[in-house]
PDB file of C-alpha atoms and ligand atoms in Angstrom:
ATOM      1  CA  MET A   1      68.868 119.217  41.234  1.00 50.00           C
ATOM      2  CA  SER A   2      66.976 121.719  43.580  1.00 52.00           C
ATOM      3  CA  GLN A   3      63.470 121.851  43.886  1.00 53.00           C
ATOM      4  CA  SER A   4      63.363 125.486  42.074  1.00 52.00           C
ATOM      5  CA  ASP A   5      64.834 123.708  38.617  1.00 52.00           C
ATOM      6  CA  ARG A   6      62.913 120.026  39.252  1.00 49.00           C
ATOM      7  CA  LYS A   7      59.882 122.940  39.098  1.00 56.00           C
ATOM      8  CA  SER A   8      61.558 124.748  35.839  1.00 74.00           C
ATOM      9  CA  THR A   9      62.536 121.943  33.544  1.00 90.00           C
ATOM     10  CA  PRO A  10      59.914 118.919  33.780  1.00 95.00           C
ATOM     11  CA  MET A  11      61.339 115.110  33.847  1.00 97.00           C
ATOM     12  CA  LEU A  12      59.124 114.552  30.290  1.00 98.00           C
ATOM     13  CA  GLU A  13      57.867 117.057  28.571  1.00 98.00           C
ATOM     14  CA  ILE A  14      55.421 116.734  25.515  1.00 98.00           C
ATOM     15  CA  GLY A  15      53.905 119.807  24.013  1.00 98.00           C
ATOM     16  CA  ASP A  16      51.265 120.082  21.526  1.00 98.00           C
ATOM     17  CA  LEU A  17      52.361 116.434  19.516  1.00 98.00           C
ATOM     18  CA  HIS A  18      50.364 115.452  16.857  1.00 98.00           C
ATOM     19  CA  VAL A  19      51.722 111.538  15.621  1.00 98.00           C
ATOM     20  CA  SER A  20      49.499 110.294  12.447  1.00 97.00           C
ATOM     21  CA  TYR A  21      48.714 106.333  10.860  1.00 97.00           C
ATOM     22  CA  GLY A  22      48.369 107.936   7.198  1.00 93.00           C
ATOM     23  CA  GLN A  23      45.925 109.769   7.650  1.00 92.00           C
ATOM     24  CA  VAL A  24      44.111 109.123  10.614  1.00 94.00           C
ATOM     25  CA  ASP A  25      45.463 111.411  12.968  1.00 96.00           C
ATOM     26  CA  ALA A  26      45.625 109.733  16.098  1.00 97.00           C
ATOM     27  CA  VAL A  27      47.279 112.515  18.641  1.00 98.00           C
ATOM     28  CA  ARG A  28      45.994 115.507  17.866  1.00 98.00           C
ATOM     29  CA  GLY A  29      47.976 118.265  19.631  1.00 98.00           C
ATOM     30  CA  VAL A  30      48.651 116.662  22.873  1.00 98.00           C
ATOM     31  CA  SER A  31      50.625 118.537  25.857  1.00 98.00           C
ATOM     32  CA  LEU A  32      51.600 116.976  28.682  1.00 98.00           C
ATOM     33  CA  SER A  33      54.181 117.449  31.706  1.00 98.00           C
ATOM     34  CA  LEU A  34      55.965 115.315  34.225  1.00 98.00           C
ATOM     35  CA  ASN A  35      58.158 116.330  37.132  1.00 97.00           C
ATOM     36  CA  ALA A  36      60.761 113.979  38.192  1.00 96.00           C
ATOM     37  CA  GLY A  37      58.617 112.094  41.185  1.00 95.00           C
ATOM     38  CA  GLN A  38      55.398 112.708  40.116  1.00 97.00           C
ATOM     39  CA  ILE A  39      53.002 110.099  39.184  1.00 97.00           C
ATOM     40  CA  ILE A  40      51.119 111.108  35.922  1.00 98.00           C
ATOM     41  CA  SER A  41      48.204 109.237  34.729  1.00 98.00           C
ATOM     42  CA  VAL A  42      46.229 109.458  31.568  1.00 98.00           C
ATOM     43  CA  ILE A  43      42.474 107.938  31.522  1.00 97.00           C
ATOM     44  CA  GLY A  44      40.616 107.617  27.675  1.00 95.00           C
ATOM     45  CA  PRO A  45      38.238 105.146  25.946  1.00 93.00           C
ATOM     46  CA  ASN A  46      39.486 102.732  23.534  1.00 93.00           C
ATOM     47  CA  GLY A  47      40.758 104.437  20.133  1.00 95.00           C
ATOM     48  CA  ALA A  48      41.173 107.702  22.331  1.00 96.00           C
ATOM     49  CA  GLY A  49      45.495 107.266  21.333  1.00 97.00           C
ATOM     50  CA  LYS A  50      46.857 106.141  24.914  1.00 97.00           C
ATOM     51  CA  THR A  51      48.795 103.358  23.343  1.00 97.00           C
ATOM     52  CA  THR A  52      50.192 105.609  20.583  1.00 98.00           C
ATOM     53  CA  LEU A  53      51.191 108.784  22.444  1.00 98.00           C
ATOM     54  CA  LEU A  54      53.420 106.477  24.943  1.00 98.00           C
ATOM     55  CA  ALA A  55      54.638 104.559  21.305  1.00 97.00           C
ATOM     56  CA  ALA A  56      55.992 107.854  20.150  1.00 98.00           C
ATOM     57  CA  ALA A  57      57.101 108.754  23.891  1.00 98.00           C
ATOM     58  CA  MET A  58      59.552 105.810  23.198  1.00 97.00           C
ATOM     59  CA  GLY A  59      60.267 106.820  20.139  1.00 97.00           C
ATOM     60  CA  LEU A  60      58.473 103.429  18.206  1.00 96.00           C
ATOM     61  CA  LEU A  61      56.239 105.666  16.164  1.00 96.00           C
ATOM     62  CA  PRO A  62      57.274 109.281  14.336  1.00 96.00           C
ATOM     63  CA  SER A  63      55.599 111.827  16.218  1.00 97.00           C
ATOM     64  CA  LYS A  64      55.612 116.162  15.230  1.00 97.00           C
ATOM     65  CA  GLY A  65      55.024 118.607  18.117  1.00 98.00           C
ATOM     66  CA  VAL A  66      57.966 119.230  21.705  1.00 98.00           C
ATOM     67  CA  LEU A  67      58.972 115.948  23.042  1.00 98.00           C
ATOM     68  CA  ARG A  68      61.336 116.131  25.364  1.00 98.00           C
ATOM     69  CA  PHE A  69      63.324 114.105  28.790  1.00 98.00           C
ATOM     70  CA  GLU A  70      65.162 116.343  31.113  1.00 96.00           C
ATOM     71  CA  GLY A  71      65.701 118.997  28.423  1.00 95.00           C
ATOM     72  CA  GLU A  72      66.628 116.890  25.933  1.00 97.00           C
ATOM     73  CA  ASP A  73      64.950 116.305  22.537  1.00 97.00           C
ATOM     74  CA  LEU A  74      63.684 113.161  21.923  1.00 98.00           C
ATOM     75  CA  HIS A  75      63.448 113.234  18.014  1.00 97.00           C
ATOM     76  CA  GLY A  76      66.187 111.857  16.579  1.00 92.00           C
ATOM     77  CA  LEU A  77      66.925 109.723  19.535  1.00 97.00           C
ATOM     78  CA  ASP A  78      66.457 106.476  18.466  1.00 96.00           C
ATOM     79  CA  VAL A  79      64.446 104.047  21.051  1.00 95.00           C
ATOM     80  CA  GLU A  80      67.589 102.124  22.266  1.00 92.00           C
ATOM     81  CA  SER A  81      68.840 105.777  23.320  1.00 95.00           C
ATOM     82  CA  ARG A  82      65.906 107.182  24.901  1.00 96.00           C
ATOM     83  CA  VAL A  83      65.896 103.639  27.371  1.00 94.00           C
ATOM     84  CA  GLU A  84      69.451 104.677  27.436  1.00 93.00           C
ATOM     85  CA  ARG A  85      68.200 108.194  29.196  1.00 95.00           C
ATOM     86  CA  GLY A  86      65.789 106.117  31.156  1.00 95.00           C
ATOM     87  CA  LEU A  87      62.602 105.949  29.209  1.00 97.00           C
ATOM     88  CA  CYS A  88      61.018 102.479  29.632  1.00 96.00           C
ATOM     89  CA  LEU A  89      57.978 101.210  28.372  1.00 96.00           C
ATOM     90  CA  VAL A  90      55.592  98.040  29.387  1.00 95.00           C
ATOM     91  CA  PRO A  91      53.729  97.793  26.277  1.00 92.00           C
ATOM     92  CA  GLU A  92      49.777  97.117  26.157  1.00 87.00           C
ATOM     93  CA  LYS A  93      50.673  93.875  25.030  1.00 82.00           C
ATOM     94  CA  ARG A  94      53.169  92.636  28.020  1.00 79.00           C
ATOM     95  CA  GLU A  95      55.834  91.257  25.061  1.00 88.00           C
ATOM     96  CA  LEU A  96      56.721  88.396  27.082  1.00 94.00           C
ATOM     97  CA  PHE A  97      59.279  85.330  25.845  1.00 94.00           C
ATOM     98  CA  GLY A  98      56.447  82.754  26.768  1.00 94.00           C
ATOM     99  CA  GLU A  99      58.759  80.071  26.077  1.00 95.00           C
ATOM    100  CA  LEU A 100      61.661  81.372  28.387  1.00 97.00           C
ATOM    101  CA  THR A 101      61.515  80.998  31.928  1.00 97.00           C
ATOM    102  CA  VAL A 102      61.331  84.391  34.662  1.00 98.00           C
ATOM    103  CA  LEU A 103      64.811  84.644  35.074  1.00 97.00           C
ATOM    104  CA  ASP A 104      65.948  84.888  31.279  1.00 96.00           C
ATOM    105  CA  ASN A 105      63.097  87.550  30.705  1.00 96.00           C
ATOM    106  CA  LEU A 106      64.729  89.267  33.535  1.00 96.00           C
ATOM    107  CA  GLN A 107      68.020  89.157  32.013  1.00 94.00           C
ATOM    108  CA  LEU A 108      67.435  89.892  28.913  1.00 93.00           C
ATOM    109  CA  GLY A 109      65.191  93.202  30.588  1.00 91.00           C
ATOM    110  CA  ALA A 110      69.119  94.159  31.566  1.00 89.00           C
ATOM    111  CA  TYR A 111      70.134  93.673  27.330  1.00 80.00           C
ATOM    112  CA  SER A 112      70.374  97.306  26.843  1.00 77.00           C
ATOM    113  CA  LYS A 113      72.296  98.299  30.361  1.00 76.00           C
ATOM    114  CA  ARG A 114      74.785  95.666  29.334  1.00 79.00           C
ATOM    115  CA  LEU A 115      74.493  94.219  32.990  1.00 81.00           C
ATOM    116  CA  SER A 116      76.718  91.431  33.956  1.00 82.00           C
ATOM    117  CA  GLY A 117      77.832  89.358  36.532  1.00 87.00           C
ATOM    118  CA  ALA A 118      77.610  91.508  40.507  1.00 90.00           C
ATOM    119  CA  ALA A 119      76.163  94.121  38.523  1.00 89.00           C
ATOM    120  CA  LEU A 120      73.521  91.628  36.844  1.00 92.00           C
ATOM    121  CA  ARG A 121      72.856  89.461  40.492  1.00 94.00           C
ATOM    122  CA  GLN A 122      72.365  93.028  42.753  1.00 94.00           C
ATOM    123  CA  ARG A 123      69.451  94.382  39.966  1.00 94.00           C
ATOM    124  CA  LEU A 124      67.637  91.182  40.287  1.00 96.00           C
ATOM    125  CA  ASP A 125      67.905  90.935  43.650  1.00 96.00           C
ATOM    126  CA  TRP A 126      66.448  94.677  43.822  1.00 95.00           C
ATOM    127  CA  VAL A 127      63.244  93.151  41.596  1.00 96.00           C
ATOM    128  CA  TYR A 128      62.677  90.027  43.620  1.00 96.00           C
ATOM    129  CA  GLU A 129      62.713  91.634  46.728  1.00 94.00           C
ATOM    130  CA  ARG A 130      60.094  94.374  45.406  1.00 93.00           C
ATOM    131  CA  PHE A 131      58.528  91.006  42.940  1.00 93.00           C
ATOM    132  CA  PRO A 132      59.131  87.991  46.133  1.00 93.00           C
ATOM    133  CA  ARG A 133      56.413  86.665  43.300  1.00 93.00           C
ATOM    134  CA  LEU A 134      58.851  86.425  40.583  1.00 96.00           C
ATOM    135  CA  ALA A 135      61.527  85.467  43.086  1.00 97.00           C
ATOM    136  CA  GLU A 136      59.892  82.224  43.534  1.00 97.00           C
ATOM    137  CA  ARG A 137      58.834  81.447  40.147  1.00 97.00           C
ATOM    138  CA  ARG A 138      62.204  82.219  38.376  1.00 96.00           C
ATOM    139  CA  SER A 139      62.561  78.909  36.781  1.00 97.00           C
ATOM    140  CA  GLN A 140      58.870  78.550  35.457  1.00 97.00           C
ATOM    141  CA  ARG A 141      58.363  78.881  31.503  1.00 97.00           C
ATOM    142  CA  ALA A 142      56.682  82.829  31.096  1.00 96.00           C
ATOM    143  CA  ASN A 143      53.775  81.039  29.221  1.00 95.00           C
ATOM    144  CA  THR A 144      52.424  79.317  32.481  1.00 96.00           C
ATOM    145  CA  LEU A 145      52.710  82.531  34.402  1.00 95.00           C
ATOM    146  CA  SER A 146      49.437  84.044  35.859  1.00 92.00           C
ATOM    147  CA  GLY A 147      47.857  87.119  34.229  1.00 91.00           C
ATOM    148  CA  GLY A 148      48.628  89.172  37.451  1.00 91.00           C
ATOM    149  CA  GLU A 149      52.517  87.328  37.007  1.00 93.00           C
ATOM    150  CA  ARG A 150      52.656  88.323  33.673  1.00 93.00           C
ATOM    151  CA  GLN A 151      52.257  91.719  34.191  1.00 92.00           C
ATOM    152  CA  MET A 152      54.772  91.283  37.250  1.00 93.00           C
ATOM    153  CA  LEU A 153      57.055  90.244  34.972  1.00 96.00           C
ATOM    154  CA  ALA A 154      56.583  92.742  32.415  1.00 95.00           C
ATOM    155  CA  VAL A 155      56.887  95.613  35.219  1.00 95.00           C
ATOM    156  CA  GLY A 156      60.326  93.518  36.626  1.00 95.00           C
ATOM    157  CA  ARG A 157      61.118  93.188  32.852  1.00 95.00           C
ATOM    158  CA  ALA A 158      61.439  97.107  32.425  1.00 95.00           C
ATOM    159  CA  LEU A 159      62.939  97.968  36.144  1.00 95.00           C
ATOM    160  CA  MET A 160      66.084  95.731  35.021  1.00 95.00           C
ATOM    161  CA  SER A 161      67.091  98.603  32.665  1.00 93.00           C
ATOM    162  CA  GLN A 162      67.067 100.864  35.679  1.00 93.00           C
ATOM    163  CA  PRO A 163      64.513 102.707  34.168  1.00 96.00           C
ATOM    164  CA  ARG A 164      64.375 106.710  35.405  1.00 96.00           C
ATOM    165  CA  LEU A 165      60.492 106.894  34.113  1.00 98.00           C
ATOM    166  CA  LEU A 166      58.325 104.255  33.945  1.00 97.00           C
ATOM    167  CA  MET A 167      55.873 104.308  31.401  1.00 97.00           C
ATOM    168  CA  LEU A 168      52.946 101.423  31.536  1.00 96.00           C
ATOM    169  CA  ASP A 169      50.565 100.909  28.912  1.00 96.00           C
ATOM    170  CA  GLU A 170      47.130  99.536  30.440  1.00 95.00           C
ATOM    171  CA  PRO A 171      49.046  97.539  33.660  1.00 93.00           C
ATOM    172  CA  SER A 172      45.676  96.683  34.926  1.00 91.00           C
ATOM    173  CA  LEU A 173      44.231  95.453  31.589  1.00 89.00           C
ATOM    174  CA  GLY A 174      42.553  91.720  32.210  1.00 87.00           C
ATOM    175  CA  LEU A 175      43.248  91.543  36.168  1.00 90.00           C
ATOM    176  CA  ALA A 176      40.647  90.737  38.851  1.00 88.00           C
ATOM    177  CA  PRO A 177      40.742  94.363  40.994  1.00 88.00           C
ATOM    178  CA  LEU A 178      42.867  92.591  44.102  1.00 88.00           C
ATOM    179  CA  ILE A 179      45.748  91.683  41.445  1.00 89.00           C
ATOM    180  CA  VAL A 180      45.202  95.933  39.793  1.00 90.00           C
ATOM    181  CA  ARG A 181      45.953  96.860  43.736  1.00 90.00           C
ATOM    182  CA  ASP A 182      49.019  94.937  44.416  1.00 88.00           C
ATOM    183  CA  ILE A 183      50.342  96.089  41.313  1.00 89.00           C
ATOM    184  CA  LEU A 184      49.710  99.260  41.794  1.00 92.00           C
ATOM    185  CA  THR A 185      50.459  99.849  45.054  1.00 92.00           C
ATOM    186  CA  ILE A 186      54.143  98.458  44.134  1.00 91.00           C
ATOM    187  CA  VAL A 187      53.953 100.654  41.120  1.00 91.00           C
ATOM    188  CA  ARG A 188      53.363 103.491  43.719  1.00 93.00           C
ATOM    189  CA  LYS A 189      56.338 102.621  45.736  1.00 93.00           C
ATOM    190  CA  LEU A 190      58.587 103.082  43.080  1.00 94.00           C
ATOM    191  CA  ARG A 191      58.561 106.373  43.291  1.00 91.00           C
ATOM    192  CA  ASP A 192      60.508 106.000  46.463  1.00 90.00           C
ATOM    193  CA  ASP A 193      62.960 104.301  44.614  1.00 92.00           C
ATOM    194  CA  GLY A 194      63.304 107.654  42.114  1.00 92.00           C
ATOM    195  CA  VAL A 195      61.133 106.338  39.801  1.00 96.00           C
ATOM    196  CA  SER A 196      58.452 108.438  38.049  1.00 97.00           C
ATOM    197  CA  ILE A 197      55.740 106.780  36.349  1.00 98.00           C
ATOM    198  CA  LEU A 198      52.990 107.818  32.929  1.00 98.00           C
ATOM    199  CA  LEU A 199      50.360 105.503  33.802  1.00 97.00           C
ATOM    200  CA  VAL A 200      48.000 105.075  31.187  1.00 97.00           C
ATOM    201  CA  GLU A 201      44.400 103.188  32.146  1.00 94.00           C
ATOM    202  CA  GLN A 202      41.042 102.684  30.997  1.00 91.00           C
ATOM    203  CA  ASN A 203      40.754 101.693  34.398  1.00 92.00           C
ATOM    204  CA  ALA A 204      40.240 105.199  35.699  1.00 94.00           C
ATOM    205  CA  ARG A 205      39.226 104.341  39.399  1.00 93.00           C
ATOM    206  CA  ALA A 206      42.233 102.734  40.003  1.00 93.00           C
ATOM    207  CA  ALA A 207      44.459 105.411  37.860  1.00 95.00           C
ATOM    208  CA  LEU A 208      43.516 108.219  39.467  1.00 96.00           C
ATOM    209  CA  GLU A 209      43.733 106.233  42.766  1.00 94.00           C
ATOM    210  CA  SER A 210      47.233 105.853  42.442  1.00 94.00           C
ATOM    211  CA  SER A 211      48.416 109.073  40.451  1.00 96.00           C
ATOM    212  CA  ASP A 212      49.140 112.781  41.643  1.00 97.00           C
ATOM    213  CA  GLU A 213      47.963 114.832  38.242  1.00 98.00           C
ATOM    214  CA  GLY A 214      45.507 113.077  35.444  1.00 98.00           C
ATOM    215  CA  TYR A 215      44.927 113.755  32.028  1.00 98.00           C
ATOM    216  CA  VAL A 216      41.313 112.650  29.876  1.00 97.00           C
ATOM    217  CA  LEU A 217      42.272 111.865  26.591  1.00 97.00           C
ATOM    218  CA  GLU A 218      39.335 111.890  24.636  1.00 97.00           C
ATOM    219  CA  THR A 219      39.655 111.259  20.514  1.00 97.00           C
ATOM    220  CA  GLY A 220      43.280 112.022  20.643  1.00 98.00           C
ATOM    221  CA  GLU A 221      42.996 115.372  22.379  1.00 98.00           C
ATOM    222  CA  ILE A 222      43.213 116.149  26.372  1.00 98.00           C
ATOM    223  CA  ALA A 223      39.887 117.143  27.278  1.00 97.00           C
ATOM    224  CA  LEU A 224      40.662 117.505  31.025  1.00 96.00           C
ATOM    225  CA  HIS A 225      43.715 117.748  33.471  1.00 97.00           C
ATOM    226  CA  GLY A 226      44.165 118.114  37.103  1.00 97.00           C
ATOM    227  CA  ARG A 227      44.945 116.895  40.328  1.00 98.00           C
ATOM    228  CA  SER A 228      43.895 113.704  40.330  1.00 97.00           C
ATOM    229  CA  GLU A 229      41.320 114.006  43.166  1.00 97.00           C
ATOM    230  CA  SER A 230      39.947 116.412  41.724  1.00 97.00           C
ATOM    231  CA  LEU A 231      39.491 114.736  38.471  1.00 96.00           C
ATOM    232  CA  ALA A 232      37.683 111.992  40.370  1.00 96.00           C
ATOM    233  CA  SER A 233      34.959 114.515  41.665  1.00 95.00           C
ATOM    234  CA  ASP A 234      35.100 115.999  39.115  1.00 94.00           C
ATOM    235  CA  PRO A 235      30.754 115.541  37.470  1.00 93.00           C
ATOM    236  CA  ARG A 236      32.162 114.811  33.722  1.00 92.00           C
ATOM    237  CA  VAL A 237      34.969 112.114  34.840  1.00 93.00           C
ATOM    238  CA  GLN A 238      32.223 110.260  36.950  1.00 93.00           C
ATOM    239  CA  ALA A 239      29.556 110.495  34.472  1.00 91.00           C
ATOM    240  CA  THR A 240      31.794 108.575  32.028  1.00 91.00           C
ATOM    241  CA  TYR A 241      34.446 107.064  32.968  1.00 90.00           C
ATOM    242  CA  LEU A 242      33.714 105.990  37.016  1.00 89.00           C
ATOM    243  CA  GLY A 243      29.808 105.065  36.302  1.00 81.00           C
ATOM    244  CA  GLY A 244      28.374 107.714  38.012  1.00 61.00           C
ATOM    245  CA  ALA A 245      28.617 107.417  42.022  1.00 50.00           C
ATOM    246  CA  THR A 246      29.024 103.928  42.032  1.00 47.00           C
ATOM    247  CA  HIS A 247      31.889 101.689  42.972  1.00 49.00           C
ATOM    248  CA  ASP A 248      31.778  98.977  41.033  1.00 47.00           C
ATOM    249  CA  ASP A 249      35.248  97.242  41.158  1.00 48.00           C
ATOM    250  CA  ASP A 250      35.115  97.462  44.837  1.00 46.00           C
TER     251      ASP A 250
HETATM  252  N1  ATP S   1      48.951 100.959  13.304  1.00 55.92           N
HETATM  253  C1  ATP S   1      47.760 101.213  13.167  1.00 55.92           C
HETATM  254  N2  ATP S   1      47.537 101.859  11.991  1.00 55.92           N
HETATM  255  C2  ATP S   1      46.087 102.660  11.724  1.00 55.92           C
HETATM  256  N3  ATP S   1      45.822 103.599  12.647  1.00 55.92           N
HETATM  257  C3  ATP S   1      45.574 102.655  14.181  1.00 55.92           C
HETATM  258  C4  ATP S   1      46.853 102.057  13.853  1.00 55.92           C
HETATM  259  N4  ATP S   1      47.346 101.788  15.605  1.00 55.92           N
HETATM  260  C5  ATP S   1      46.008 102.643  16.035  1.00 55.92           C
HETATM  261  N5  ATP S   1      45.443 103.032  15.316  1.00 55.92           N
HETATM  262  C6  ATP S   1      44.546 103.974  14.974  1.00 55.92           C
HETATM  263  O1  ATP S   1      44.745 105.006  16.408  1.00 55.92           O
HETATM  264  C7  ATP S   1      43.611 105.387  17.135  1.00 55.92           C
HETATM  265  C8  ATP S   1      43.957 105.853  18.662  1.00 55.92           C
HETATM  266  O2  ATP S   1      44.640 104.535  18.744  1.00 55.92           O
HETATM  267  P1  ATP S   1      45.503 104.211  20.298  1.00 55.92           P
HETATM  268  O3  ATP S   1      45.802 102.631  20.270  1.00 55.92           O
HETATM  269  O4  ATP S   1      46.408 104.598  20.469  1.00 55.92           O
HETATM  270  O5  ATP S   1      43.843 103.712  21.462  1.00 55.92           O
HETATM  271  P2  ATP S   1      44.380 103.755  22.780  1.00 55.92           P
HETATM  272  O6  ATP S   1      43.593 104.825  23.237  1.00 55.92           O
HETATM  273  O7  ATP S   1      45.553 102.892  23.378  1.00 55.92           O
HETATM  274  O8  ATP S   1      42.901 102.629  23.319  1.00 55.92           O
HETATM  275  P3  ATP S   1      42.706 101.173  24.056  1.00 55.92           P
HETATM  276  O9  ATP S   1      41.908 101.574  25.097  1.00 55.92           O
HETATM  277  O10 ATP S   1      41.887 100.475  23.769  1.00 55.92           O
HETATM  278  O11 ATP S   1      44.008 100.974  24.293  1.00 55.92           O
HETATM  279  C9  ATP S   1      42.041 104.520  17.407  1.00 55.92           C
HETATM  280  O12 ATP S   1      41.656 105.095  16.779  1.00 55.92           O
HETATM  281  C10 ATP S   1      43.211 103.710  16.347  1.00 55.92           C
HETATM  282  O13 ATP S   1      42.335 103.213  15.519  1.00 55.92           O
HETATM  283 MG1   MG S   2      45.752 101.157  24.772  1.00 55.92          MG
END
């Protein structure tokens, strides 16, 4: 794909998307575009509709509006078909198999790709290279991991499906700032491996530091959109999401 093709066809195209829970409209006319190789963040407060937006993109919830992956309409494709196309979601609740080991959890992540034998081992090595901590703890049960390790496992498991677009729902949730930094550093490096990222975060500072562009979602609608560094210096974003000018999590 040439540079100009990439520009003309976004990897993920969301247009005037609506998602409802019965009478409650949780996502109301959201438009968002992500090009291959980009890291895009969506920030916003509790209840803004961030998780709902990702769930709809993944096919876990029905939606109305434009929803395309590499030009293909996603409506009508079930979750498994979307995973086959290269989409993957790391959910807000990590949803690991607590009684199973790190290795078992990772292997289950490759299930949709039906990897086995040498291909499976190769992919495991690939994940272990990026998360050496998981390699050290491969025989440990998931429910005995620390919070940071669990998040690494959730991301590692998603990577086993060889996604081209990884959607992360609040990877920083419940983690200390240093661990958040570690995880986001790994996430940023995934771009070099050809993985694009849609990053949903309440931690606006970390998200804007890690992304190319950001969207501010408020009560189901996009309130602001721009280059991440412009958003980070926008007084409205600073006042509401960055705690004024203070660096409270440094
Ligand atoms: N299963 C559900 N049934 C009814 N309403 C729901 C359901 N799930 C979410 N909602 C509502 O939809 C809105 C958006 O919720 P959502 O979980 O997408 O927000 P969020 O931005 O991810 O919030 P948080 O930062 O707290 O995770 C909220 O008003 C929420 O109460
Ligand atoms: Mg959420």
